[in-house]
Amino acid sequence: MEDMLSRIVDMDERVRVETQKAEQRKADTFKNIAAQKEAIYNDYISRARVRIEKNYAAEQEAAAKKLEVIQKEQKKCLSDMESQYRKYGDKWVSELVKRVISS
């Protein structure tokens, strides 16, 4: 009988040790998963920042080119308006004065 009890106690202790090892492996696995998750997140964020910097530079360049085109168009329009004013300004002023007075 004592032999049977001794075997049961030994078996119980082995099961406890194995359960403890399994719990430790489980805890280690969760730590590894958390570490891998953080590493993947940090890698993603760093690659996103690099993309943002590249896109920012490209957008700045595109905006500068677009601004240059707009400014050229604006200068041309201003030049055309000034030319028209020099050509027809007196006529426009006379016509405006005439319309204001007659109304």
Short mmCIF file of N, CA, C and O in Angstrom, two decimals:
data_model
loop_
_atom_site.label_atom_id
_atom_site.label_comp_id
_atom_site.label_asym_id
_atom_site.label_seq_id
_atom_site.Cartn_x
_atom_site.Cartn_y
_atom_site.Cartn_z
N MET A 1 0.80 -1.19 0.00
CA MET A 1 0.00 0.00 0.00
C MET A 1 0.86 1.27 0.00
O MET A 1 0.53 2.23 -0.69
N GLU A 2 1.92 1.22 0.85
CA GLU A 2 2.82 2.37 0.91
C GLU A 2 3.46 2.61 -0.44
O GLU A 2 3.68 3.76 -0.84
N ASP A 3 3.77 1.56 -1.10
CA ASP A 3 4.38 1.66 -2.44
C ASP A 3 3.41 2.35 -3.40
O ASP A 3 3.82 3.19 -4.20
N MET A 4 2.17 2.00 -3.31
CA MET A 4 1.15 2.60 -4.17
C MET A 4 1.00 4.09 -3.86
O MET A 4 0.92 4.91 -4.76
N LEU A 5 0.96 4.46 -2.58
CA LEU A 5 0.87 5.87 -2.19
C LEU A 5 2.10 6.63 -2.65
O LEU A 5 2.01 7.78 -3.11
N SER A 6 3.26 6.02 -2.51
CA SER A 6 4.50 6.66 -2.94
C SER A 6 4.48 6.93 -4.44
O SER A 6 4.90 8.00 -4.90
N ARG A 7 4.00 5.96 -5.20
CA ARG A 7 3.90 6.14 -6.65
C ARG A 7 2.92 7.24 -7.00
O ARG A 7 3.16 8.04 -7.91
N ILE A 8 1.79 7.31 -6.29
CA ILE A 8 0.79 8.36 -6.54
C ILE A 8 1.38 9.72 -6.23
O ILE A 8 1.21 10.68 -7.00
N VAL A 9 2.09 9.85 -5.12
CA VAL A 9 2.71 11.12 -4.73
C VAL A 9 3.77 11.51 -5.77
O VAL A 9 3.85 12.68 -6.18
N ASP A 10 4.58 10.55 -6.19
CA ASP A 10 5.60 10.83 -7.22
C ASP A 10 4.95 11.28 -8.52
O ASP A 10 5.40 12.24 -9.15
N MET A 11 3.91 10.58 -8.90
CA MET A 11 3.20 10.93 -10.14
C MET A 11 2.59 12.33 -10.03
O MET A 11 2.67 13.14 -10.95
N ASP A 12 2.01 12.62 -8.86
CA ASP A 12 1.42 13.94 -8.64
C ASP A 12 2.49 15.03 -8.74
O ASP A 12 2.27 16.08 -9.34
N GLU A 13 3.64 14.77 -8.17
CA GLU A 13 4.72 15.76 -8.21
C GLU A 13 5.20 15.96 -9.65
O GLU A 13 5.44 17.10 -10.07
N ARG A 14 5.36 14.87 -10.38
CA ARG A 14 5.78 14.99 -11.79
C ARG A 14 4.76 15.79 -12.61
O ARG A 14 5.12 16.63 -13.42
N VAL A 15 3.48 15.54 -12.35
CA VAL A 15 2.43 16.26 -13.06
C VAL A 15 2.48 17.74 -12.69
O VAL A 15 2.35 18.61 -13.55
N ARG A 16 2.71 18.04 -11.42
CA ARG A 16 2.82 19.45 -11.00
C ARG A 16 4.02 20.13 -11.67
O ARG A 16 3.92 21.27 -12.11
N VAL A 17 5.12 19.43 -11.73
CA VAL A 17 6.31 20.00 -12.37
C VAL A 17 6.04 20.24 -13.86
O VAL A 17 6.37 21.30 -14.40
N GLU A 18 5.45 19.27 -14.53
CA GLU A 18 5.14 19.42 -15.95
C GLU A 18 4.13 20.55 -16.17
O GLU A 18 4.24 21.31 -17.12
N THR A 19 3.14 20.65 -15.27
CA THR A 19 2.16 21.73 -15.38
C THR A 19 2.83 23.08 -15.20
O THR A 19 2.56 24.03 -15.93
N GLN A 20 3.75 23.15 -14.24
CA GLN A 20 4.48 24.39 -13.99
C GLN A 20 5.33 24.75 -15.23
O GLN A 20 5.38 25.92 -15.63
N LYS A 21 5.97 23.76 -15.82
CA LYS A 21 6.76 24.01 -17.03
C LYS A 21 5.87 24.49 -18.17
O LYS A 21 6.24 25.41 -18.91
N ALA A 22 4.72 23.87 -18.31
CA ALA A 22 3.78 24.26 -19.37
C ALA A 22 3.30 25.70 -19.15
O ALA A 22 3.20 26.49 -20.10
N GLU A 23 3.00 26.04 -17.90
CA GLU A 23 2.57 27.41 -17.59
C GLU A 23 3.70 28.40 -17.90
O GLU A 23 3.44 29.49 -18.42
N GLN A 24 4.94 28.02 -17.59
CA GLN A 24 6.08 28.89 -17.89
C GLN A 24 6.25 29.06 -19.40
O GLN A 24 6.49 30.16 -19.89
N ARG A 25 6.11 27.96 -20.15
CA ARG A 25 6.20 28.05 -21.62
C ARG A 25 5.10 28.95 -22.18
O ARG A 25 5.32 29.74 -23.08
N LYS A 26 3.92 28.82 -21.60
CA LYS A 26 2.79 29.66 -22.03
C LYS A 26 3.10 31.13 -21.76
O LYS A 26 2.89 31.99 -22.63
N ALA A 27 3.60 31.44 -20.57
CA ALA A 27 3.94 32.83 -20.24
C ALA A 27 5.05 33.34 -21.16
O ALA A 27 4.99 34.49 -21.64
N ASP A 28 6.06 32.52 -21.42
CA ASP A 28 7.14 32.92 -22.33
C ASP A 28 6.62 33.17 -23.74
O ASP A 28 7.04 34.11 -24.42
N THR A 29 5.69 32.33 -24.18
CA THR A 29 5.10 32.49 -25.51
C THR A 29 4.35 33.81 -25.60
O THR A 29 4.49 34.54 -26.59
N PHE A 30 3.59 34.15 -24.56
CA PHE A 30 2.87 35.42 -24.57
C PHE A 30 3.84 36.60 -24.59
O PHE A 30 3.61 37.60 -25.27
N LYS A 31 4.96 36.49 -23.84
CA LYS A 31 5.97 37.55 -23.86
C LYS A 31 6.58 37.69 -25.25
O LYS A 31 6.78 38.80 -25.74
N ASN A 32 6.88 36.55 -25.88
CA ASN A 32 7.45 36.58 -27.23
C ASN A 32 6.48 37.19 -28.23
O ASN A 32 6.88 37.96 -29.10
N ILE A 33 5.23 36.83 -28.11
CA ILE A 33 4.21 37.39 -29.01
C ILE A 33 4.12 38.90 -28.83
O ILE A 33 4.08 39.65 -29.81
N ALA A 34 4.13 39.35 -27.58
CA ALA A 34 4.06 40.79 -27.32
C ALA A 34 5.29 41.50 -27.89
O ALA A 34 5.18 42.58 -28.49
N ALA A 35 6.46 40.88 -27.74
CA ALA A 35 7.69 41.48 -28.25
C ALA A 35 7.67 41.53 -29.78
O ALA A 35 8.06 42.54 -30.39
N GLN A 36 7.21 40.44 -30.40
CA GLN A 36 7.11 40.42 -31.87
C GLN A 36 6.09 41.44 -32.36
O GLN A 36 6.33 42.12 -33.36
N LYS A 37 4.99 41.56 -31.67
CA LYS A 37 3.96 42.54 -32.04
C LYS A 37 4.54 43.95 -31.99
O LYS A 37 4.34 44.74 -32.91
N GLU A 38 5.27 44.25 -30.94
CA GLU A 38 5.87 45.58 -30.80
C GLU A 38 6.92 45.81 -31.89
O GLU A 38 7.00 46.89 -32.47
N ALA A 39 7.71 44.79 -32.20
CA ALA A 39 8.73 44.93 -33.24
C ALA A 39 8.09 45.17 -34.61
O ALA A 39 8.56 46.03 -35.37
N ILE A 40 7.03 44.44 -34.90
CA ILE A 40 6.33 44.62 -36.18
C ILE A 40 5.72 46.01 -36.25
O ILE A 40 5.84 46.70 -37.26
N TYR A 41 5.12 46.46 -35.16
CA TYR A 41 4.52 47.81 -35.12
C TYR A 41 5.59 48.88 -35.32
O TYR A 41 5.42 49.80 -36.12
N ASN A 42 6.70 48.76 -34.60
CA ASN A 42 7.77 49.75 -34.72
C ASN A 42 8.36 49.77 -36.13
O ASN A 42 8.66 50.84 -36.67
N ASP A 43 8.50 48.60 -36.74
CA ASP A 43 9.00 48.53 -38.10
C ASP A 43 8.03 49.20 -39.07
O ASP A 43 8.44 49.98 -39.94
N TYR A 44 6.76 48.93 -38.88
CA TYR A 44 5.74 49.55 -39.74
C TYR A 44 5.76 51.06 -39.61
O TYR A 44 5.73 51.79 -40.60
N ILE A 45 5.83 51.55 -38.38
CA ILE A 45 5.84 52.99 -38.13
C ILE A 45 7.09 53.62 -38.75
O ILE A 45 7.00 54.68 -39.38
N SER A 46 8.23 53.00 -38.60
CA SER A 46 9.45 53.59 -39.16
C SER A 46 9.40 53.61 -40.68
O SER A 46 9.80 54.60 -41.31
N ARG A 47 8.87 52.56 -41.31
CA ARG A 47 8.73 52.56 -42.77
C ARG A 47 7.71 53.60 -43.22
O ARG A 47 7.90 54.28 -44.23
N ALA A 48 6.65 53.77 -42.43
CA ALA A 48 5.64 54.78 -42.78
C ALA A 48 6.23 56.18 -42.69
O ALA A 48 5.96 57.03 -43.54
N ARG A 49 7.07 56.41 -41.70
CA ARG A 49 7.71 57.73 -41.57
C ARG A 49 8.62 58.02 -42.76
O ARG A 49 8.66 59.14 -43.26
N VAL A 50 9.34 57.00 -43.21
CA VAL A 50 10.21 57.18 -44.39
C VAL A 50 9.36 57.51 -45.61
O VAL A 50 9.68 58.42 -46.38
N ARG A 51 8.24 56.78 -45.79
CA ARG A 51 7.35 57.06 -46.91
C ARG A 51 6.78 58.47 -46.83
O ARG A 51 6.68 59.18 -47.83
N ILE A 52 6.42 58.89 -45.62
CA ILE A 52 5.87 60.23 -45.44
C ILE A 52 6.90 61.28 -45.82
O ILE A 52 6.58 62.25 -46.51
N GLU A 53 8.14 61.08 -45.41
CA GLU A 53 9.19 62.04 -45.76
C GLU A 53 9.39 62.11 -47.27
O GLU A 53 9.53 63.20 -47.83
N LYS A 54 9.40 60.96 -47.92
CA LYS A 54 9.55 60.94 -49.38
C LYS A 54 8.36 61.63 -50.05
O LYS A 54 8.53 62.43 -50.97
N ASN A 55 7.17 61.28 -49.60
CA ASN A 55 5.97 61.89 -50.17
C ASN A 55 5.93 63.39 -49.92
O ASN A 55 5.50 64.16 -50.78
N TYR A 56 6.36 63.81 -48.74
CA TYR A 56 6.38 65.23 -48.41
C TYR A 56 7.28 65.99 -49.38
O TYR A 56 6.89 67.02 -49.92
N ALA A 57 8.47 65.45 -49.61
CA ALA A 57 9.41 66.10 -50.52
C ALA A 57 8.82 66.16 -51.93
O ALA A 57 8.90 67.19 -52.61
N ALA A 58 8.23 65.07 -52.37
CA ALA A 58 7.64 65.03 -53.71
C ALA A 58 6.47 66.01 -53.82
O ALA A 58 6.34 66.72 -54.83
N GLU A 59 5.65 66.08 -52.80
CA GLU A 59 4.51 67.01 -52.81
C GLU A 59 4.98 68.46 -52.77
O GLU A 59 4.39 69.32 -53.42
N GLN A 60 6.03 68.71 -52.01
CA GLN A 60 6.59 70.07 -51.97
C GLN A 60 7.08 70.48 -53.35
O GLN A 60 6.83 71.60 -53.80
N GLU A 61 7.76 69.57 -54.03
CA GLU A 61 8.27 69.86 -55.37
C GLU A 61 7.12 70.09 -56.35
O GLU A 61 7.14 71.03 -57.14
N ALA A 62 6.12 69.23 -56.29
CA ALA A 62 4.95 69.38 -57.17
C ALA A 62 4.23 70.70 -56.90
O ALA A 62 3.81 71.39 -57.83
N ALA A 63 4.09 71.04 -55.63
CA ALA A 63 3.41 72.29 -55.27
C ALA A 63 4.21 73.50 -55.77
O ALA A 63 3.63 74.48 -56.26
N ALA A 64 5.53 73.42 -55.68
CA ALA A 64 6.37 74.52 -56.15
C ALA A 64 6.22 74.69 -57.66
O ALA A 64 6.13 75.83 -58.16
N LYS A 65 6.19 73.59 -58.39
CA LYS A 65 6.02 73.65 -59.84
C LYS A 65 4.65 74.23 -60.20
O LYS A 65 4.52 75.06 -61.10
N LYS A 66 3.63 73.78 -59.49
CA LYS A 66 2.28 74.27 -59.75
C LYS A 66 2.18 75.76 -59.44
O LYS A 66 1.57 76.53 -60.20
N LEU A 67 2.79 76.17 -58.35
CA LEU A 67 2.80 77.58 -57.98
C LEU A 67 3.50 78.41 -59.06
O LEU A 67 3.04 79.49 -59.42
N GLU A 68 4.59 77.89 -59.57
CA GLU A 68 5.32 78.60 -60.63
C GLU A 68 4.44 78.78 -61.88
O GLU A 68 4.40 79.86 -62.47
N VAL A 69 3.72 77.73 -62.26
CA VAL A 69 2.82 77.81 -63.41
C VAL A 69 1.73 78.84 -63.16
O VAL A 69 1.43 79.68 -64.03
N ILE A 70 1.15 78.81 -61.97
CA ILE A 70 0.08 79.75 -61.63
C ILE A 70 0.61 81.19 -61.65
O ILE A 70 -0.06 82.09 -62.16
N GLN A 71 1.80 81.38 -61.10
CA GLN A 71 2.37 82.72 -61.08
C GLN A 71 2.65 83.24 -62.50
O GLN A 71 2.44 84.41 -62.78
N LYS A 72 3.11 82.35 -63.38
CA LYS A 72 3.33 82.75 -64.78
C LYS A 72 2.01 83.15 -65.44
O LYS A 72 1.94 84.15 -66.14
N GLU A 73 0.98 82.35 -65.20
CA GLU A 73 -0.34 82.66 -65.76
C GLU A 73 -0.86 83.99 -65.20
O GLU A 73 -1.42 84.81 -65.93
N GLN A 74 -0.65 84.19 -63.92
CA GLN A 74 -1.10 85.42 -63.28
C GLN A 74 -0.37 86.64 -63.87
O GLN A 74 -0.98 87.66 -64.13
N LYS A 75 0.94 86.52 -64.07
CA LYS A 75 1.70 87.61 -64.66
C LYS A 75 1.22 87.91 -66.07
O LYS A 75 1.11 89.08 -66.47
N LYS A 76 0.93 86.84 -66.83
CA LYS A 76 0.44 87.04 -68.19
C LYS A 76 -0.91 87.75 -68.17
O LYS A 76 -1.14 88.70 -68.93
N CYS A 77 -1.81 87.32 -67.29
CA CYS A 77 -3.13 87.97 -67.19
C CYS A 77 -2.97 89.43 -66.79
O CYS A 77 -3.65 90.30 -67.35
N LEU A 78 -2.10 89.69 -65.82
CA LEU A 78 -1.89 91.07 -65.39
C LEU A 78 -1.33 91.91 -66.53
O LEU A 78 -1.77 93.04 -66.76
N SER A 79 -0.39 91.35 -67.25
CA SER A 79 0.20 92.06 -68.39
C SER A 79 -0.86 92.34 -69.45
O SER A 79 -0.93 93.46 -69.99
N ASP A 80 -1.72 91.34 -69.73
CA ASP A 80 -2.80 91.53 -70.71
C ASP A 80 -3.77 92.62 -70.24
O ASP A 80 -4.20 93.46 -71.04
N MET A 81 -4.12 92.59 -68.95
CA MET A 81 -5.04 93.59 -68.42
C MET A 81 -4.43 94.99 -68.51
O MET A 81 -5.11 95.95 -68.89
N GLU A 82 -3.17 95.11 -68.16
CA GLU A 82 -2.50 96.41 -68.24
C GLU A 82 -2.43 96.91 -69.69
O GLU A 82 -2.64 98.09 -69.96
N SER A 83 -2.17 95.97 -70.58
CA SER A 83 -2.14 96.34 -72.01
C SER A 83 -3.51 96.82 -72.47
O SER A 83 -3.63 97.84 -73.17
N GLN A 84 -4.55 96.10 -72.07
CA GLN A 84 -5.92 96.49 -72.43
C GLN A 84 -6.26 97.85 -71.81
O GLN A 84 -6.91 98.68 -72.46
N TYR A 85 -5.82 98.08 -70.57
CA TYR A 85 -6.12 99.35 -69.92
C TYR A 85 -5.41 100.50 -70.64
O TYR A 85 -6.01 101.56 -70.84
N ARG A 86 -4.15 100.27 -71.01
CA ARG A 86 -3.44 101.34 -71.74
C ARG A 86 -4.13 101.64 -73.07
O ARG A 86 -4.21 102.78 -73.50
N LYS A 87 -4.64 100.61 -73.69
CA LYS A 87 -5.27 100.76 -75.00
C LYS A 87 -6.67 101.38 -74.90
O LYS A 87 -7.04 102.25 -75.68
N TYR A 88 -7.47 100.87 -73.93
CA TYR A 88 -8.88 101.27 -73.86
C TYR A 88 -9.26 102.01 -72.58
O TYR A 88 -10.43 102.32 -72.38
N GLY A 89 -8.31 102.31 -71.71
CA GLY A 89 -8.61 102.90 -70.41
C GLY A 89 -9.40 104.18 -70.48
O GLY A 89 -10.40 104.34 -69.78
N ASP A 90 -8.98 105.09 -71.34
CA ASP A 90 -9.69 106.36 -71.45
C ASP A 90 -11.13 106.15 -71.90
O ASP A 90 -12.06 106.78 -71.39
N LYS A 91 -11.30 105.25 -72.85
CA LYS A 91 -12.64 104.95 -73.36
C LYS A 91 -13.52 104.37 -72.25
O LYS A 91 -14.69 104.73 -72.12
N TRP A 92 -12.96 103.43 -71.44
CA TRP A 92 -13.72 102.81 -70.36
C TRP A 92 -14.13 103.85 -69.31
O TRP A 92 -15.28 103.85 -68.85
N VAL A 93 -13.19 104.70 -68.94
CA VAL A 93 -13.49 105.73 -67.94
C VAL A 93 -14.60 106.64 -68.45
O VAL A 93 -15.55 106.95 -67.73
N SER A 94 -14.47 107.08 -69.70
CA SER A 94 -15.50 107.95 -70.28
C SER A 94 -16.86 107.26 -70.28
O SER A 94 -17.89 107.87 -69.94
N GLU A 95 -16.88 106.01 -70.67
CA GLU A 95 -18.13 105.25 -70.73
C GLU A 95 -18.74 105.10 -69.33
O GLU A 95 -19.95 105.24 -69.16
N LEU A 96 -17.91 104.79 -68.34
CA LEU A 96 -18.41 104.64 -66.97
C LEU A 96 -18.97 105.95 -66.44
O LEU A 96 -20.06 105.97 -65.84
N VAL A 97 -18.25 107.04 -66.68
CA VAL A 97 -18.73 108.35 -66.22
C VAL A 97 -20.05 108.68 -66.89
O VAL A 97 -21.01 109.13 -66.26
N LYS A 98 -20.13 108.44 -68.18
CA LYS A 98 -21.34 108.71 -68.96
C LYS A 98 -22.53 107.90 -68.41
O LYS A 98 -23.62 108.44 -68.23
N ARG A 99 -22.32 106.63 -68.11
CA ARG A 99 -23.39 105.75 -67.61
C ARG A 99 -23.84 106.18 -66.21
O ARG A 99 -25.02 106.11 -65.88
N VAL A 100 -22.87 106.57 -65.36
CA VAL A 100 -23.22 106.99 -64.00
C VAL A 100 -24.03 108.27 -64.05
O VAL A 100 -25.05 108.42 -63.36
N ILE A 101 -23.60 109.20 -64.88
CA ILE A 101 -24.28 110.48 -64.97
C ILE A 101 -25.68 110.32 -65.56
O ILE A 101 -26.65 110.93 -65.11
N SER A 102 -25.82 109.46 -66.55
CA SER A 102 -27.11 109.32 -67.22
C SER A 102 -28.11 108.47 -66.44
O SER A 102 -29.29 108.46 -66.77
N SER A 103 -27.72 107.77 -65.43
CA SER A 103 -28.68 106.93 -64.73
C SER A 103 -29.30 107.56 -63.55
O SER A 103 -29.43 108.56 -63.14
#
